[in-house]
Structure formats: structure tokens, C-alpha cells
Amino acid sequence: MALLRPLEPVSQRTRILLGVAFFVIFFAAWAAATLGGYVSKTFLADPITMVKDGWILLTKFGFAHDIGMTVWRVLGGFVLAAVIGVPIGILMGAYKPIEAFLEPFVSFARYLPASAFVPLLILWAGIGETQKLLVIFIGSFFQIILMVAVSVSNTRRDLVEAAYTLGSTSIGVVRRVLIPATAPDIAETLRLVLGWAWTYVIVAELIGSSSGIGHMIIESQALMATGQIIFGIIVIGVIGLVSDLLFKFVNRQFFAWRLA
Amino acid sequence: MRTDAILRIEQVSRIFPAVSGRQPVRALEPTDLTIARNDFITILGPSGCGKSTLLRIVAGLDTPTSGRVVLDNRAVTGPGPDRGMVFQSYTLFPWLNVADNIAFGLRERGVSETIIHETVAEYVAKVGLRGFENHLPKQLSGGMQQRTAIARALANNPEILLLDEPFGALDNQTRGLMQELLLGIWERERKTVIFVTHDIEEAIFMASRVIVMTARPGRIKADIAVDLPHPRHYTVKTSPEFSTLKARLTEEIRAEAVLAAEAH
Ligand SMILES: Nc1ncnc2c1ncn2[C@@H]1O[C@H](COP(=O)(O)OP(=O)(O)OP(=O)(O)O)[C@@H](O)[C@H]1O
Ligand SMILES: [Mg+2]
């Protein structure tokens, strides 16, 4: 029996086991490279130093507060972008004149790099929280609009036609067909964009910030504390992983009809 | 019989415009057809002859190139709940369970939940899906999905029910059972039905009138009354009258199938 067959599903147990195995290998390789003396400590801290540095950061330097600030900025900017962007995306996908009106600009705006806006936003909004939220907002907003619009446009036409023959009005079709049919895709879009929002927040915090994970990372660079930098990066990764799992879990609860 | 016409199709034609340098497709030649109230009409024709096109025009989902469709003295301008439709493909709303699918049209019209509840229970029973009310479409077989689709269309109490090869994807046994089920409902409730099929036996068994269409471009070639008595039992399929009709329709349709095959 072949072990690898295309699209053959694996059991939940094997899935978790394999997923964890990669992390184990990853850390083992890292430990071997650093503790074995193959890489200079100046450039890459070993896992043990990283954990120690992290502990000191958390207990002595109030790193928990930095983490909290970063999480709040990501969520603030992201939620704002989602609350405004999702309805616009739905309207754009549903109504072709609105799409014709907005699509060219949104496609253009989507390619504007959010990080390049940081200096400009500092001029406009200072280095306070507004600026951080705006960076994340700009980075997420246009992506959300376009991706939601595409999902809504791709709704099965036969379902829309069925609704019309059952007496739906235009608004009824949007509310009772387009939105429920694309809700899982919209949730998936939000999951992806939230991941990107994490990149923007760190960039925003690297420049002109007095708190946050990005701020800690840039300060640690001056001190050559690679252990702290890596700890910061890993914290971001872990938060990302947890929020991803949470999103997936919620999607599975809400959108069971989509699962095969 | 023609005096109580519910639906008139008047000189309806459909030409699909040319796409990227190809010839425009003449899907339907100007067609006239008058349908009496409470009649069960089957439209029989080879694949690609414009059966779906004609039905979609009646449903208001497609606009004719010429001519018009008149339902109860009102010209059809778009889709509406007075013309219920069961599609060739499975079109249940995948996020709604059987009961909510059947209730869809009623909810759209703002019917009270008490009445919705009763109506759903009634049609669930009629199509034999008791116990499956809370199942999602993906948990149903193809036959059950089409039964739900029929219940969904009927629960809306349309003037006329349009079915586009609803049993086309089902195996022979299931198909036979579904035919009896639908015919049974019709015999009890006397709805006006237009039923599209390319299966000759199905066309005869269900119909009070069979319309035969030619190969593309589609045209009405024959209009044959079926006087087999009601209620019909599946055994009627082996009766001599049935065989005579079948032989006649086979002859009609065969010529068209040959033409259609040559055209491709
Ligand atoms: N949207 C369209 N654009 C262009 N051509 C079309 C379109 N829809 C249908 N046609 C063409 O019109 C003709 C009739 O199509 P129609 O779907 O009505 O056939 P049908 O009788 O329902 O066939 P089947 O039994 O296979 O379902 C076909 O040749 C088809 O290619
Ligand atoms: Mg068809």
C-alpha cells in the first residue's frame, strides 16, 4: 500500500503528531546549530538563552504590556478594516455598477505598501495609537474589500436564480443568498488578512514607538540581544498560530455545511 | 380545454448572440404554445434542442429574442414566485436544512412562522422526507435532494410548476419512484406543470400532453395528447396503449436525434 496517495486524508492523531514533529525537528536543529557552536552566539542565540531572555523580559521589563499593546493595535486596526471593508466588499460583489466604480481604485490602493505609509502617517497622525491603527487599517482594508467582492461575485448563479423563482427581491438575494453562501469565504479572507496585519504592526512599531513587540525588538538590536529578538518573533508566531486555530475552530462550528 | 389557458407562449424565440467571432446560436425558433390550467405537459426533445432555454424564458430567468410569455393575462417580465422551478442541477441552499429550504419562499414573503411550520410539515410528508427535516443537503442522496427541491417549489403555491429534467441524474429505479411520487401529488392537487425530459417513457407516463421538439434550432414538431386514465400506476408502462404511444414518439424523436448527432 502506498503511503502517499494524492488527496488521501490522514487521521486527526497523525495530523497533530506530524505537526508537532516539525516543531521538534526545528528546535532540535536550532539547538544543535547554536549549542554545538556552529553559529556564533552574537548572531543567533541558542534556545536556552532565548527562553531565559524571554523570562527576564516578561518578569523584569514588563514585556506582557508590550504584547498587550501589539495585540490591541492589530485587533483595533483589523476590526475597523473588517467592519467597514466587508460590507463594501459585499456591495461591490453584488452590484456591478458599484464594482465598476470602486474596483479600479481599490485594486490600485491594494498595491500601495502599508509600511511605506508609516513615515507619512507619522507626519499626519503623530506617533500615537492612531498612526499604528491606520497602518494596519490601510494594509487590511483594501485587501478585505477585494477578496470579499470576488467571493460574492463567485456565488453560484443557479442558487441566485432559484431564490428569484421563490420570490426573492434583489435585497432578499443579497441577504438570504449571497451573504450566507459566501460567509465561509469571508471568514477565510479575514483569517488570511489578520495574518498580514501582524506584519504591518511590527513595521509600525519598529519606527517611532515606545511600546509593543516591534519596539522591544528594535531596542534589543541596539543591545545585540538576539535572544530577546527571537523571543519576540516567536511570541508573534505563537499568537498567530493560536488566532489561526481559533478562527478555524469558529469557522468549523459556524459553517459545518461547507465541510465535505 | 383551450379556453381556460393559464399560459400562452407567443412567437417566442431565442438567439444567443455570437461570442468572439463564432456564429450566433439559434437555440429556439419562434414557438407558440398554449397551456391549459391544471394540465401536465411534458416537453420531449434531444439534448441541446432548447428545452431548458424555453423553460428558463417561461420562468423569467432568460429574455426571449422575440415574442412573449403571458401568464394569466400578464406578460412575464422576470422571475417570480408564481412560477416555481425545479432545476436540472441540484440547487438546494447548502447552508439550510431540508425544513429551512422548503420554508425559503414563504419566509421571503413574510408568512407567519406558525403557517410556515404547518406548510413545511405538510410538504415534508408529501415528498416522504419525514425524519430528514434537519438534514443538510449534502447529507441527502440525489433523489432526496430533488424531492426537497420539489417540496420547496410547491410549498410556495405557484400558479405553475416548471421542472427541468429533475430526475435526469437519478438511477432508473429511483427515477421511477420519483415519477410516481410527483404524479401522485399532481393527481391530488391538480397543479399546472411543465416537465422537460429527454426520456420518452417518462414523458408519456407523466403527461396529459407531450410536446416533441426538433433538434437545434428547437421547434415544436408534434403535440400529442396522452389519454391514459388516472390514477396511473407504474404498470401502465407495459400496457398496449402505452407501447403504441411510445413507438410513435420513438419514431418522432429518433429522426431528431439523428439530425442532432449529424450537426455535431
Ligand atoms: N447562455 C448561452 N449562451 C450561448 N448558447 C447557449 C446558452 N445557453 C444555451 N445555449 C445553446 O442553446 C442550445 C439549447 O440549449 P438548452 O440548454 O436549452 O438545451 P436543452 O434542450 O436543455 O439540452 P439538454 O437536454 O442537454 O439539457 C444549445 O445548443 C446551447 O449550446
Ligand atoms: Mg437542459
XYZ file of C-alpha atoms and ligand atoms in Angstrom:
556
model
C 0.000 0.000 0.000
C 1.386 3.363 -0.974
C 1.962 5.703 1.974
C 1.439 8.886 -0.014
C -1.649 8.909 -2.162
C -2.930 12.205 -3.612
C -5.708 13.833 -1.549
C -5.876 10.832 0.791
C -6.906 12.227 4.212
C -4.936 11.485 7.404
C -6.382 10.818 10.851
C -6.611 13.629 13.384
C -3.976 11.911 15.569
C -1.449 11.575 12.749
C -2.098 15.161 11.758
C -1.287 16.522 15.217
C 1.683 14.188 15.576
C 3.178 15.293 12.272
C 2.553 18.963 13.039
C 4.275 18.716 16.417
C 7.101 16.669 14.900
C 8.101 19.561 12.682
C 8.405 21.899 15.650
C 10.535 19.330 17.476
C 12.862 18.927 14.492
C 13.032 22.673 14.040
C 14.049 23.316 17.653
C 16.458 20.384 17.649
C 18.216 21.726 14.558
C 18.364 25.184 16.061
C 19.733 23.877 19.340
C 22.307 21.737 17.527
C 23.486 24.674 15.420
C 23.824 27.099 18.306
C 24.751 24.917 21.287
C 27.069 22.856 19.096
C 28.991 26.050 18.372
C 28.389 26.061 14.608
C 26.869 29.558 14.724
C 28.277 32.493 16.651
C 26.283 33.481 19.755
C 26.497 37.108 18.682
C 24.307 36.478 15.665
C 21.980 33.765 16.846
C 21.135 32.972 20.436
C 20.569 29.353 21.441
C 17.093 28.202 22.580
C 18.065 28.170 26.272
C 19.336 31.764 26.221
C 16.217 32.708 24.295
C 13.944 31.259 26.981
C 15.992 32.913 29.757
C 15.936 36.269 27.977
C 12.239 35.904 27.437
C 11.664 35.182 31.113
C 13.644 38.271 32.095
C 11.718 40.347 29.564
C 8.423 39.177 30.977
C 9.293 39.470 34.669
C 11.620 42.488 34.769
C 10.803 44.632 31.728
C 7.033 44.371 31.553
C 7.029 42.649 28.178
C 3.484 41.435 28.810
C 2.385 45.041 28.458
C 4.169 45.267 25.088
C 2.446 42.115 23.920
C -0.886 43.525 25.045
C -0.276 46.780 23.183
C 0.626 44.976 19.975
C -2.368 42.655 20.156
C -4.703 45.550 20.754
C -3.276 47.521 17.822
C -3.621 44.571 15.464
C -7.146 43.825 16.587
C -8.167 47.500 16.597
C -6.940 48.204 13.073
C -8.125 44.863 11.764
C -11.610 45.050 13.276
C -12.027 48.583 11.948
C -10.956 47.463 8.468
C -13.258 44.435 8.610
C -16.302 46.330 9.865
C -16.057 48.853 7.038
C -14.452 46.658 4.387
C -16.710 43.599 4.496
C -19.963 45.499 3.735
C -18.263 47.451 0.939
C -16.879 44.213 -0.473
C -20.330 42.611 -0.375
C -21.912 45.589 -2.133
C -19.131 45.585 -4.698
C -19.513 41.890 -5.408
C -23.297 42.083 -5.574
C -23.839 45.231 -7.598
C -21.830 45.552 -10.784
C -22.096 49.366 -11.126
C -20.572 49.730 -7.655
C -17.884 47.293 -8.699
C -17.158 49.259 -11.884
C -16.948 52.416 -9.798
C -14.699 51.172 -6.994
C -12.740 48.243 -8.378
C -10.033 50.129 -10.301
C -9.215 52.339 -7.336
C -9.292 49.540 -4.786
C -7.045 47.383 -6.986
C -4.623 50.278 -7.173
C -4.793 51.023 -3.456
C -4.254 47.363 -2.625
C -0.736 47.508 -4.046
C 0.270 50.537 -2.022
C 2.611 49.083 0.600
C 1.224 49.810 4.040
C 4.722 50.013 5.501
C 5.648 52.815 3.080
C 2.853 54.851 4.610
C 4.458 54.798 8.042
C 6.558 57.990 7.591
C 3.627 59.787 6.008
C 1.246 58.688 8.738
C 3.679 59.865 11.397
C 3.512 63.306 9.762
C -0.269 63.187 9.689
C -1.138 61.487 12.915
C 1.995 61.683 15.039
C 3.437 58.607 16.691
C 0.406 57.851 18.825
C -2.008 54.952 18.599
C -3.951 56.482 15.699
C -0.941 56.125 13.454
C -0.453 52.457 14.363
C -4.119 51.667 13.791
C -4.051 53.484 10.464
C -1.090 51.468 9.191
C -2.917 48.233 9.903
C -6.147 49.641 8.563
C -4.559 50.658 5.251
C -2.826 47.319 4.952
C -6.003 45.294 5.572
C -8.883 47.408 4.302
C -8.360 47.193 0.531
C -7.395 43.530 0.643
C -10.582 42.708 2.529
C -12.762 44.657 0.085
C -11.329 42.988 -2.990
C -11.259 39.455 -1.635
C -14.804 39.688 -0.265
C -16.033 41.162 -3.551
C -14.501 38.288 -5.501
C -16.112 35.698 -3.191
C -19.515 37.331 -3.528
C -19.174 37.574 -7.325
C -18.457 33.869 -7.456
C -21.694 32.847 -5.733
C -23.353 30.004 -7.639
C -25.680 31.601 -10.181
C -28.158 28.746 -10.006
C -28.738 29.418 -6.299
C -29.459 33.066 -7.060
C -31.862 32.019 -9.822
C -33.565 29.539 -7.515
C -34.099 32.322 -4.985
C -35.671 34.550 -7.626
C -38.103 31.817 -8.653
C -39.026 31.510 -4.973
C -39.935 35.180 -4.826
C -36.775 36.831 -3.513
C -36.274 40.513 -4.181
C -32.860 41.957 -5.044
C -32.221 42.781 -1.412
C -33.521 39.353 -0.418
C -30.982 37.716 -2.726
C -28.149 39.684 -1.138
C -29.313 38.975 2.400
C -30.539 35.424 2.097
C -28.286 34.007 -0.640
C -25.124 35.990 -1.351
C -24.175 36.626 2.271
C -24.849 33.146 3.710
C -23.334 31.454 0.639
C -20.088 33.407 0.936
C -19.861 33.718 4.727
C -17.279 30.899 4.983
C -15.133 32.527 2.302
C -15.405 35.874 4.026
C -14.293 34.304 7.304
C -11.375 32.690 5.488
C -10.439 36.056 3.960
C -10.435 37.630 7.403
C -8.204 34.858 8.720
C -5.662 35.475 5.968
C -5.725 39.251 6.304
C -5.325 39.055 10.069
C -2.089 37.195 9.424
C -0.845 40.008 7.214
C -1.907 42.607 9.778
C 0.724 41.161 12.108
C 3.488 42.087 9.663
C 2.262 45.658 9.385
C 2.051 46.187 13.134
C 5.652 45.213 13.692
C 6.806 47.584 10.950
C 4.729 50.360 12.511
C 6.281 49.644 15.902
C 9.842 49.483 14.596
C 9.585 53.166 13.719
C 8.602 55.769 16.275
C 7.061 53.746 19.042
C 7.604 53.485 22.776
C 5.842 50.174 23.348
C 4.941 46.951 21.595
C 6.751 43.845 20.440
C 8.300 45.694 17.490
C 9.614 48.384 19.816
C 11.214 45.764 22.055
C 12.829 44.118 19.020
C 14.412 47.338 17.771
C 15.738 48.150 21.270
C 17.178 44.665 21.611
C 19.017 45.139 18.343
C 20.948 48.049 19.873
C 21.885 45.770 22.756
C 22.763 42.854 20.436
C 20.301 40.788 22.466
C 19.423 38.253 19.774
C 17.770 36.035 22.410
C 15.203 38.741 23.091
C 14.631 39.400 19.389
C 13.997 35.744 18.714
C 11.748 35.508 21.748
C 9.713 38.434 20.401
C 9.428 36.844 16.976
C 8.385 33.529 18.474
C 5.743 35.235 20.605
C 4.268 36.738 17.440
C 4.321 33.326 15.795
C 2.583 31.700 18.740
C -0.111 34.374 18.889
C -0.601 33.974 15.142
C -0.900 30.224 15.472
C -3.407 30.483 18.304
C -5.563 33.048 16.495
C -5.441 30.890 13.385
C -6.603 27.826 15.289
C -9.333 29.880 16.918
C -10.527 31.164 13.553
C -10.529 27.681 12.096
C -12.416 26.318 15.072
C -15.062 29.039 14.898
C -15.407 28.553 11.125
C -15.922 24.848 11.610
C -18.636 25.500 14.205
C -20.479 28.059 12.101
C -20.015 26.650 8.642
C -20.436 22.933 9.096
C -22.456 22.855 5.882
C -19.307 23.665 3.920
C -17.258 20.740 5.184
C -17.136 17.684 2.996
C -59.957 22.766 -22.938
C -58.014 25.587 -24.627
C -60.466 28.152 -23.309
C -59.055 28.029 -19.800
C -55.498 28.788 -20.834
C -53.183 29.723 -17.980
C -50.008 30.211 -20.017
C -49.505 31.390 -23.572
C -46.123 31.263 -25.272
C -46.399 33.597 -28.273
C -43.808 33.508 -31.048
C -41.032 33.106 -28.508
C -37.562 32.681 -30.000
C -34.080 32.835 -28.588
C -30.862 33.536 -30.424
C -27.730 33.603 -28.306
C -25.503 36.350 -29.702
C -22.199 35.456 -31.337
C -19.224 35.236 -28.999
C -15.702 36.017 -30.265
C -16.275 35.569 -33.986
C -18.405 32.409 -33.685
C -21.840 32.111 -35.226
C -24.805 33.193 -33.103
C -26.694 30.181 -31.700
C -30.320 29.824 -32.784
C -31.479 27.916 -29.727
C -35.202 28.320 -30.252
C -37.218 29.116 -33.392
C -40.360 31.244 -32.922
C -42.589 28.966 -30.883
C -46.259 29.083 -29.983
C -47.731 27.018 -27.199
C -50.836 27.387 -25.091
C -51.119 25.527 -21.823
C -54.419 24.817 -20.136
C -54.898 25.189 -16.413
C -54.087 22.068 -14.398
C -52.567 20.301 -17.376
C -49.425 18.200 -17.051
C -47.288 18.972 -20.107
C -44.047 17.196 -20.850
C -41.597 18.659 -23.331
C -39.550 15.975 -25.025
C -36.545 16.579 -27.223
C -32.942 15.618 -27.886
C -30.113 17.202 -25.955
C -29.371 20.790 -26.957
C -32.720 21.425 -28.657
C -33.601 24.378 -26.441
C -35.809 22.754 -23.792
C -34.027 24.443 -20.904
C -33.961 27.695 -22.859
C -37.734 27.619 -23.320
C -38.347 26.776 -19.678
C -35.980 29.495 -18.462
C -37.820 32.017 -20.608
C -41.129 30.951 -19.056
C -39.534 31.243 -15.608
C -38.348 34.738 -16.492
C -34.695 33.821 -15.978
C -33.903 34.462 -19.655
C -35.337 37.029 -22.068
C -36.654 35.895 -25.458
C -35.144 37.451 -28.576
C -38.673 37.847 -29.909
C -42.181 37.082 -28.705
C -43.558 36.984 -25.206
C -44.896 34.732 -22.493
C -48.255 35.522 -20.945
C -49.299 34.054 -17.627
C -52.894 34.710 -16.533
C -53.128 37.617 -18.991
C -49.993 39.243 -17.579
C -46.822 39.343 -19.682
C -43.838 37.749 -17.959
C -41.022 40.247 -17.405
C -38.882 38.479 -14.843
C -38.780 35.614 -12.384
C -41.409 35.422 -9.674
C -42.964 33.103 -7.107
C -45.965 32.428 -9.379
C -43.694 30.168 -11.466
C -41.944 27.608 -9.278
C -38.892 25.962 -10.780
C -37.015 22.733 -10.153
C -33.662 22.817 -11.880
C -31.684 20.258 -13.819
C -28.793 20.656 -11.341
C -29.111 20.426 -7.561
C -29.942 23.901 -6.323
C -30.863 23.470 -2.671
C -29.292 26.128 -0.469
C -26.424 24.155 1.061
C -26.394 26.145 4.319
C -30.085 25.475 5.060
C -31.505 22.184 6.236
C -34.410 20.491 4.485
C -37.086 22.325 6.505
C -35.499 25.747 6.004
C -35.019 25.096 2.299
C -38.706 24.298 1.955
C -39.555 27.384 4.011
C -37.339 29.697 1.943
C -40.008 31.163 -0.334
C -42.522 31.522 2.490
C -40.006 33.422 4.617
C -39.187 35.699 1.689
C -42.842 36.601 1.508
C -43.098 37.250 5.229
C -45.552 34.449 6.000
C -46.032 33.921 9.753
C -43.853 31.260 11.406
C -46.883 29.233 12.530
C -48.100 28.856 8.968
C -44.567 28.177 7.730
C -44.252 25.421 10.290
C -47.502 23.771 9.177
C -46.752 24.128 5.469
C -43.255 22.697 5.843
C -44.587 19.713 7.789
C -47.231 19.155 5.138
C -44.791 19.130 2.212
C -42.132 17.167 4.058
C -44.783 14.479 4.453
C -45.931 14.744 0.831
C -42.465 14.099 -0.564
C -41.736 11.417 2.024
C -38.915 13.135 3.893
C -40.237 12.856 7.440
C -37.315 12.485 9.818
C -34.951 14.333 7.490
C -36.130 17.874 8.300
C -32.868 18.765 9.999
C -30.557 17.223 7.435
C -28.324 19.413 5.320
C -28.453 18.953 1.533
C -25.005 17.341 1.496
C -26.351 14.623 3.792
C -29.064 13.686 1.287
C -28.995 11.444 -1.774
C -29.681 12.966 -5.179
C -33.265 11.720 -5.159
C -33.920 13.200 -1.734
C -32.424 16.500 -2.833
C -34.753 16.686 -5.821
C -37.721 15.745 -3.628
C -36.788 18.619 -1.333
C -36.490 20.906 -4.350
C -39.985 19.871 -5.479
C -41.355 20.479 -1.981
C -39.606 23.864 -1.882
C -41.246 24.885 -5.143
C -44.691 23.519 -4.202
C -44.734 24.996 -0.686
C -44.698 28.403 -2.350
C -48.029 27.515 -4.019
C -47.043 28.641 -7.535
C -49.545 29.048 -10.366
C -47.420 26.787 -12.469
C -44.613 24.371 -11.711
C -41.651 24.177 -14.097
C -39.364 21.154 -13.926
C -36.190 20.861 -15.992
C -35.156 17.206 -16.175
C -35.428 16.963 -12.398
C -34.744 13.227 -12.344
C -32.106 13.260 -15.079
C -29.239 12.386 -12.766
C -31.025 9.581 -10.902
C -30.804 5.830 -11.419
C -33.713 4.066 -13.119
C -35.406 2.671 -10.005
C -35.280 5.943 -8.082
C -36.412 7.762 -11.174
C -39.477 5.513 -11.455
C -40.396 6.094 -7.809
C -39.962 9.838 -8.176
C -42.214 9.868 -11.235
C -44.958 8.135 -9.265
C -44.480 10.497 -6.344
C -44.755 13.619 -8.493
C -47.655 12.230 -10.499
C -49.429 11.287 -7.257
C -49.099 14.845 -5.984
C -50.395 16.178 -9.290
C -53.356 13.804 -9.328
C -54.360 15.012 -5.876
C -53.676 18.723 -6.267
C -54.051 19.368 -9.993
C -51.330 21.917 -10.456
C -50.297 23.176 -13.856
C -46.977 21.513 -14.641
C -44.431 21.820 -17.435
C -41.951 18.995 -17.233
C -38.906 18.838 -19.501
C -37.292 15.494 -20.200
C -35.457 13.562 -22.879
C -36.783 10.241 -21.619
C -39.676 9.001 -23.752
C -41.242 6.712 -21.122
C -41.067 9.445 -18.538
C -42.685 11.893 -20.947
C -45.635 9.578 -21.627
C -46.115 8.297 -18.090
C -46.366 11.739 -16.531
C -48.148 13.730 -19.196
C -51.607 14.608 -20.275
C -49.902 16.129 -23.305
C -46.457 15.559 -24.798
C -44.758 18.286 -26.822
C -41.972 16.973 -29.063
C -39.251 19.391 -30.079
C -36.929 19.208 -33.058
C -33.158 19.229 -32.918
C -31.479 22.621 -32.906
C -32.803 25.113 -33.738
C -35.618 23.994 -31.461
C -39.151 23.993 -32.792
C -42.318 22.180 -31.776
C -42.638 19.170 -34.022
C -45.565 17.298 -32.530
C -48.208 17.829 -29.869
C -49.631 14.540 -28.681
C -52.407 14.038 -26.145
C -51.965 11.164 -23.703
C -55.334 9.747 -22.712
C -54.176 7.065 -20.306
C -56.537 7.010 -17.306
C -55.692 8.414 -13.888
C -54.613 7.483 -11.274
C -51.748 5.945 -13.167
C -49.816 3.069 -11.732
C -46.334 2.162 -12.946
C -47.837 -0.959 -14.561
C -49.373 1.308 -17.192
C -45.924 1.383 -18.741
C -46.467 -2.152 -20.006
C -49.980 -1.554 -21.420
C -50.566 -1.720 -25.193
C -51.754 1.915 -25.344
C -48.514 2.981 -23.723
C -46.496 0.918 -26.180
C -48.283 2.444 -29.153
C -47.559 5.943 -27.912
C -44.005 5.002 -27.142
C -43.456 3.591 -30.625
C -44.852 6.737 -32.168
C -42.756 9.095 -30.046
C -39.647 6.984 -30.515
C -40.092 7.428 -34.270
C -40.549 11.182 -33.913
C -37.607 11.667 -31.613
C -35.274 9.297 -33.427
C -35.282 11.407 -36.559
C -34.342 14.404 -34.440
C -31.623 12.609 -32.543
C -30.077 11.550 -35.869
C -30.193 15.155 -37.078
C -28.692 16.401 -33.819
C -25.902 13.843 -33.985
C -25.076 14.853 -37.572
C -24.962 18.505 -36.626
C -22.252 17.901 -34.019
N -26.088 31.155 -22.343
C -25.919 30.591 -23.561
N -25.084 31.143 -24.459
C -24.916 30.588 -25.672
N -25.525 29.469 -26.084
C -26.362 28.871 -25.235
C -26.613 29.384 -23.921
N -27.480 28.577 -23.294
C -27.772 27.600 -24.162
N -27.116 27.769 -25.336
C -27.226 26.907 -26.528
O -28.579 26.791 -26.859
C -28.885 25.466 -27.248
C -30.045 24.943 -26.425
O -29.617 24.788 -25.077
P -30.552 24.210 -23.953
O -29.786 24.240 -22.686
O -31.841 24.912 -23.984
O -30.747 22.712 -24.442
P -31.557 21.520 -23.755
O -32.587 21.097 -24.701
O -31.986 21.898 -22.402
O -30.437 20.378 -23.670
P -30.199 19.273 -22.528
O -31.216 18.207 -22.747
O -28.826 18.775 -22.832
O -30.313 19.952 -21.205
C -27.620 24.655 -27.088
O -27.050 24.468 -28.349
C -26.727 25.516 -26.237
O -25.389 25.354 -26.646
Mg -31.439 21.356 -20.411
